[in-house]
XYZ file of N, CA and C in Angstrom:
372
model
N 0.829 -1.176 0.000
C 0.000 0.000 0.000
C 0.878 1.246 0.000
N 0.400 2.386 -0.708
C 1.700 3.724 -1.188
C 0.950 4.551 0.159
N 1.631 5.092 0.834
C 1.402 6.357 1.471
C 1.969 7.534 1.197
N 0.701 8.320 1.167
C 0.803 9.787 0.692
C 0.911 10.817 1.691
N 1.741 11.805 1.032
C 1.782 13.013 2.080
C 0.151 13.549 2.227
N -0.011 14.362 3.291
C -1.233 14.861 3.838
C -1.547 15.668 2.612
N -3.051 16.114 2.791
C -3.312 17.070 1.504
C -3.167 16.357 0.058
N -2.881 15.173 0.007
C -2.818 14.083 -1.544
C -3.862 13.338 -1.828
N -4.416 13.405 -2.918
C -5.829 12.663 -2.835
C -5.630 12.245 -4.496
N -5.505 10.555 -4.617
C -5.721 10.287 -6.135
C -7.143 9.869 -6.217
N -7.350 10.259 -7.376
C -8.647 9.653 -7.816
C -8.390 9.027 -8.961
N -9.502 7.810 -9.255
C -9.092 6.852 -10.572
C -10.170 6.647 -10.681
N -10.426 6.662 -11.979
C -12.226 5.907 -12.433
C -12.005 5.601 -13.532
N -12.847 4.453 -14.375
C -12.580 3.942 -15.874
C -13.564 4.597 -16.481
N -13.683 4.659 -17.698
C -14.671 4.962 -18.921
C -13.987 4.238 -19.941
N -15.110 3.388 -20.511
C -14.712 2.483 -21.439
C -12.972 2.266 -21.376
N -12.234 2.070 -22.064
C -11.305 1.666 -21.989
C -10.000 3.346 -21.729
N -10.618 4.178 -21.265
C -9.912 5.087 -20.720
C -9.746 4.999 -19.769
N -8.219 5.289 -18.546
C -8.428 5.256 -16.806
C -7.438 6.596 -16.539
N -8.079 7.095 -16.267
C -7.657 8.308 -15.440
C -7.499 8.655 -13.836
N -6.711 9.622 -13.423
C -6.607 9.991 -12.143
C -5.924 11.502 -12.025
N -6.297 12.006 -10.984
C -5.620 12.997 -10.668
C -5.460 13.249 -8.739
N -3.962 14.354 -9.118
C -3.559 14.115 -7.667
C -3.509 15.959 -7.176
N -4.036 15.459 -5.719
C -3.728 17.144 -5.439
C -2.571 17.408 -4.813
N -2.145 17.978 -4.426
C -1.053 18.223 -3.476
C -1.213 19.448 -3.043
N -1.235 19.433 -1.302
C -1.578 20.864 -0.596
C -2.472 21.346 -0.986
N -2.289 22.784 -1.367
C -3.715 23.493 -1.141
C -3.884 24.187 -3.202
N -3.980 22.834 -3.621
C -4.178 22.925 -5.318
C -3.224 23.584 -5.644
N -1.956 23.808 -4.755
C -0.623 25.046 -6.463
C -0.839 24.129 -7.796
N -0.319 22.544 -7.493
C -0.124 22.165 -9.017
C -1.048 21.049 -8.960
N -1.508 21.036 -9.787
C -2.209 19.481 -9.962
C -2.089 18.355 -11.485
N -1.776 17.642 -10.798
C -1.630 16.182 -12.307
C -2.317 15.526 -12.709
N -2.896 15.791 -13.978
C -4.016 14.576 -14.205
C -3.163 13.734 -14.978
N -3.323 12.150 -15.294
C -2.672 11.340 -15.567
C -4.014 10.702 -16.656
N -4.007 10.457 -17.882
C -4.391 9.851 -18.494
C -4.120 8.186 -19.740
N -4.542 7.411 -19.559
C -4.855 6.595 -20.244
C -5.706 5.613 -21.053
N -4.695 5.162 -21.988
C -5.810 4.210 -23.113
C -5.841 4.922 -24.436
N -6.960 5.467 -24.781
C -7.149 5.715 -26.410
C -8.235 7.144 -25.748
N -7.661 8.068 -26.212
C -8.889 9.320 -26.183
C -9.162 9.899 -27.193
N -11.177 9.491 -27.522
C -11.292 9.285 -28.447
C -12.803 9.825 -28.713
N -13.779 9.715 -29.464
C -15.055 10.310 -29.205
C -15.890 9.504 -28.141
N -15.806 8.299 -27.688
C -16.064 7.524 -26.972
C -15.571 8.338 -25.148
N -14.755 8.646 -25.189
C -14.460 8.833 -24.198
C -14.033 10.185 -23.615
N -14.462 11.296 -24.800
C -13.898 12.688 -25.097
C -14.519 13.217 -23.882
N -16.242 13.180 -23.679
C -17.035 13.261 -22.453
C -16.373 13.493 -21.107
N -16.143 12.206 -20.725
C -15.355 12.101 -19.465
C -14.430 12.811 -19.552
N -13.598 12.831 -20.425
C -11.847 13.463 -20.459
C -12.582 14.858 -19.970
N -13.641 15.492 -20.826
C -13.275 17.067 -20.062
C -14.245 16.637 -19.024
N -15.632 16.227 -18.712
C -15.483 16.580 -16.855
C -14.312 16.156 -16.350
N -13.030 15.532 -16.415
C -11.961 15.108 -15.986
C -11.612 16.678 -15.968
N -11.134 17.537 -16.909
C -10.706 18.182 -17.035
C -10.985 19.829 -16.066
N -13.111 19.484 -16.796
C -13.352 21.050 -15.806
C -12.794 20.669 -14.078
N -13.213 19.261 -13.690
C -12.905 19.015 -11.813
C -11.793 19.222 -11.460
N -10.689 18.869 -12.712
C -9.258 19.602 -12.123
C -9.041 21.363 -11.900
N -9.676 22.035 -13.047
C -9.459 23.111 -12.867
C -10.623 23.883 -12.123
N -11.663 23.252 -11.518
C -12.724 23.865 -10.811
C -12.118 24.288 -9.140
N -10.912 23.892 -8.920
C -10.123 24.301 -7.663
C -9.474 25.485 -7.700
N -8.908 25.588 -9.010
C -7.944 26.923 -9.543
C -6.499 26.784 -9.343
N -6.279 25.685 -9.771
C -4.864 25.693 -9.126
C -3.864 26.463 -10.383
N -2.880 26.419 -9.756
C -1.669 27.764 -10.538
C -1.352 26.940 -11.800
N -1.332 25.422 -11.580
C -0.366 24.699 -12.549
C -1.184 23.142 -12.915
N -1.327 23.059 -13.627
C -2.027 21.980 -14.389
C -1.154 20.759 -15.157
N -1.015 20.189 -15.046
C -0.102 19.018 -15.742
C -1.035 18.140 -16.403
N -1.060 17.586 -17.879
C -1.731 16.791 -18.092
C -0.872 15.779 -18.935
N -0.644 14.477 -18.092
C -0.066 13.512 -18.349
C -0.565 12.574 -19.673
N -0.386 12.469 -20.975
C -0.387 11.532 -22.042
C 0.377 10.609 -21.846
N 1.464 10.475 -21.007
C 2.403 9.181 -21.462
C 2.026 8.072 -21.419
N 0.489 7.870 -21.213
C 0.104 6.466 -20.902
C -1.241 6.218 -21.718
N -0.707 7.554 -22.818
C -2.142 7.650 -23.806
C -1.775 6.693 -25.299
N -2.252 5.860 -25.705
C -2.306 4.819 -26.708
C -2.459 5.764 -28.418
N -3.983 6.368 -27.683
C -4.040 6.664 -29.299
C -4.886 8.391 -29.010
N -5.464 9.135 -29.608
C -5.837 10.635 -29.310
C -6.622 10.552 -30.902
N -7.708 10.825 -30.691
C -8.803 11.202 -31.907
C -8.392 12.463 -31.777
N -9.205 13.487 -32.862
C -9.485 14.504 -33.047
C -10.605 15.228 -32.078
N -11.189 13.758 -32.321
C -12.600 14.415 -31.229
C -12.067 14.449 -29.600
N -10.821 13.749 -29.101
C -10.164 13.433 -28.447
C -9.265 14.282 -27.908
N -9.040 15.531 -28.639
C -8.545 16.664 -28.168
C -9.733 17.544 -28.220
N -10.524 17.489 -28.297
C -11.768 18.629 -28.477
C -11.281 18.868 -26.453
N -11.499 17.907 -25.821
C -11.806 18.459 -24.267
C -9.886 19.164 -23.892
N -9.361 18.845 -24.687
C -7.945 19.515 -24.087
C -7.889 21.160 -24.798
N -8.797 21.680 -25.645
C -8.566 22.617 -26.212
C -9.645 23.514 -25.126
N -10.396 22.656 -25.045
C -11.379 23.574 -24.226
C -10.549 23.599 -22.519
N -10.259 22.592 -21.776
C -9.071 23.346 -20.999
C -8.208 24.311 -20.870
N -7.827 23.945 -21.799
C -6.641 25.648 -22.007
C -7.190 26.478 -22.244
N -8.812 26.403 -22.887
C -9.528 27.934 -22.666
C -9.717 28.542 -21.134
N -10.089 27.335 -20.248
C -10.602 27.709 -19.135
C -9.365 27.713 -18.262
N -8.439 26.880 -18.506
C -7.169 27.657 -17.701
C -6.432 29.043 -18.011
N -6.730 29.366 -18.879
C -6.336 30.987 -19.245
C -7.170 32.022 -18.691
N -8.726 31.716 -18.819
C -9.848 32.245 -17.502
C -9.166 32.126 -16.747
N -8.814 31.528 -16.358
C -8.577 31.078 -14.875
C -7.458 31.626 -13.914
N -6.459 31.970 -14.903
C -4.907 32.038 -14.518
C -4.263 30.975 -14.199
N -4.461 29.387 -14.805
C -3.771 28.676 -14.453
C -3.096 28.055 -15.636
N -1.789 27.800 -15.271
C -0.533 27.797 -16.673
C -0.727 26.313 -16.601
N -1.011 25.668 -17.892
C -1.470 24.061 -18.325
C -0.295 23.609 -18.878
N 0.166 22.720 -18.816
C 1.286 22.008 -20.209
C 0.631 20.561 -19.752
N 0.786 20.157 -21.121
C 0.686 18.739 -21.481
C 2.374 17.937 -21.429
N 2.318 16.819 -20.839
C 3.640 16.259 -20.537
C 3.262 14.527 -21.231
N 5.004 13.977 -21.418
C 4.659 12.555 -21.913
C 3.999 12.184 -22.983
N 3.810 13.194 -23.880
C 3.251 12.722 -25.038
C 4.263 11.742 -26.129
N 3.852 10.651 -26.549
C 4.541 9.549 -27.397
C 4.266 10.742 -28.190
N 5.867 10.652 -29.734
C 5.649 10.573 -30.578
C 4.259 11.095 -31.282
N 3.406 9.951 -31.668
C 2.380 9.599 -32.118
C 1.511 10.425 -31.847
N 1.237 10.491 -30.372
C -0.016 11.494 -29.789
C 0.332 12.778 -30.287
N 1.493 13.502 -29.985
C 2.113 14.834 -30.424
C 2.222 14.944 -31.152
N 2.191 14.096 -32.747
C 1.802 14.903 -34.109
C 0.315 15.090 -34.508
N -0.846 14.413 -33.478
C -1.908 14.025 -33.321
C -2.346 15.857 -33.305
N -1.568 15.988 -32.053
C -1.576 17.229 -31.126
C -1.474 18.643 -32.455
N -0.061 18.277 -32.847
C 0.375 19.161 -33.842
C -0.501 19.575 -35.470
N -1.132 18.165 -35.729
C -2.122 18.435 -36.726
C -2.872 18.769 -36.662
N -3.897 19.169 -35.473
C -4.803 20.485 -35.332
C -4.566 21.402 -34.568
N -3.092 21.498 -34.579
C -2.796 23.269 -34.058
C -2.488 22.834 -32.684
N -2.639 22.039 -31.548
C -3.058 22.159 -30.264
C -1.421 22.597 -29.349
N -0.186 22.257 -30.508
C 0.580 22.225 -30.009
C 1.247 24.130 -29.675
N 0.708 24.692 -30.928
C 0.752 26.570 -31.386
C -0.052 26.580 -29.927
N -1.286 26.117 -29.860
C -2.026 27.182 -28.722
C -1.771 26.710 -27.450
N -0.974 25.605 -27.136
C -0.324 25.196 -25.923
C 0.870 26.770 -25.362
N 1.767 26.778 -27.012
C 3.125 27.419 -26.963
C 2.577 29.072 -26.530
N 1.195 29.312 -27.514
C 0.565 30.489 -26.999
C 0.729 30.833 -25.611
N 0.535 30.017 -25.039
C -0.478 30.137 -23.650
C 0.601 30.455 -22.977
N 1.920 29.782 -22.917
C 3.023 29.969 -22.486
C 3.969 31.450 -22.748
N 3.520 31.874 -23.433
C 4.187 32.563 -24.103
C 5.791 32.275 -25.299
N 4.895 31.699 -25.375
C 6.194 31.158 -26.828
C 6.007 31.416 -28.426
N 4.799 31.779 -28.223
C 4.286 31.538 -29.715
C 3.561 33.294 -29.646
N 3.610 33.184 -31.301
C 2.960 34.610 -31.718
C 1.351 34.732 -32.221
């Protein structure tokens, strides 16, 4: 059994063949959502309530873990584009981490990777 520092809370739930979790630490600065499987129109749903419950705390820093993502539809980034809308409301700085290869040209062929770099200030 893992023991966590105080203030850590994972959560995990399946949807179809997606499993997700996210962790808090302290009082929301950063939070990690961790995703896996195939995100896809099947499972696009869940991904953003996954998404609004992470950022419905406000935390400063958002992490959203792909490295354990298989495959990414189009319809499959629909809920990550709408995140980074609401973390920019929000004031909270998002990056996507662990993306294979694969997922990140996924990413890159509808732009998601420009309005990531936006957000950061990297991009024009």
């Amino acid at each position: 059994m893992q023991h966590h520092p105080p203030g850590h809370i994972t959560q995990k739930r399946r949807a179809s063949s997606l499993l997700f979790g996210f962790r808090r630490s302290g009082p929301v600065a950063h939070l990690a959502v961790r995703l896996h499987g195939d995100i896809d129109a099947v499972s696009a749903e869940e991904v953003g309530r996954l998404l609004d419950e992470a950022l419905r705390g406000g935390p400063a820093a958002l992490d959203v873990d792909l490295s354990e993502v298989e495959h990414i539809s189009t319809d499959g980034i629909v809920p990550l584009f709408s995140a980074l809308k609401k973390a920019r409301l929000r004031g909270t700085h998002m990056m996507v981490v662990g993306a294979s290869r694969h997922v990140w040209a996924a990413l890159h062929r509808v732009g998601f990777d420009r309005a990531l770099a936006h957000q950061q200030g990297d991009g024009s």
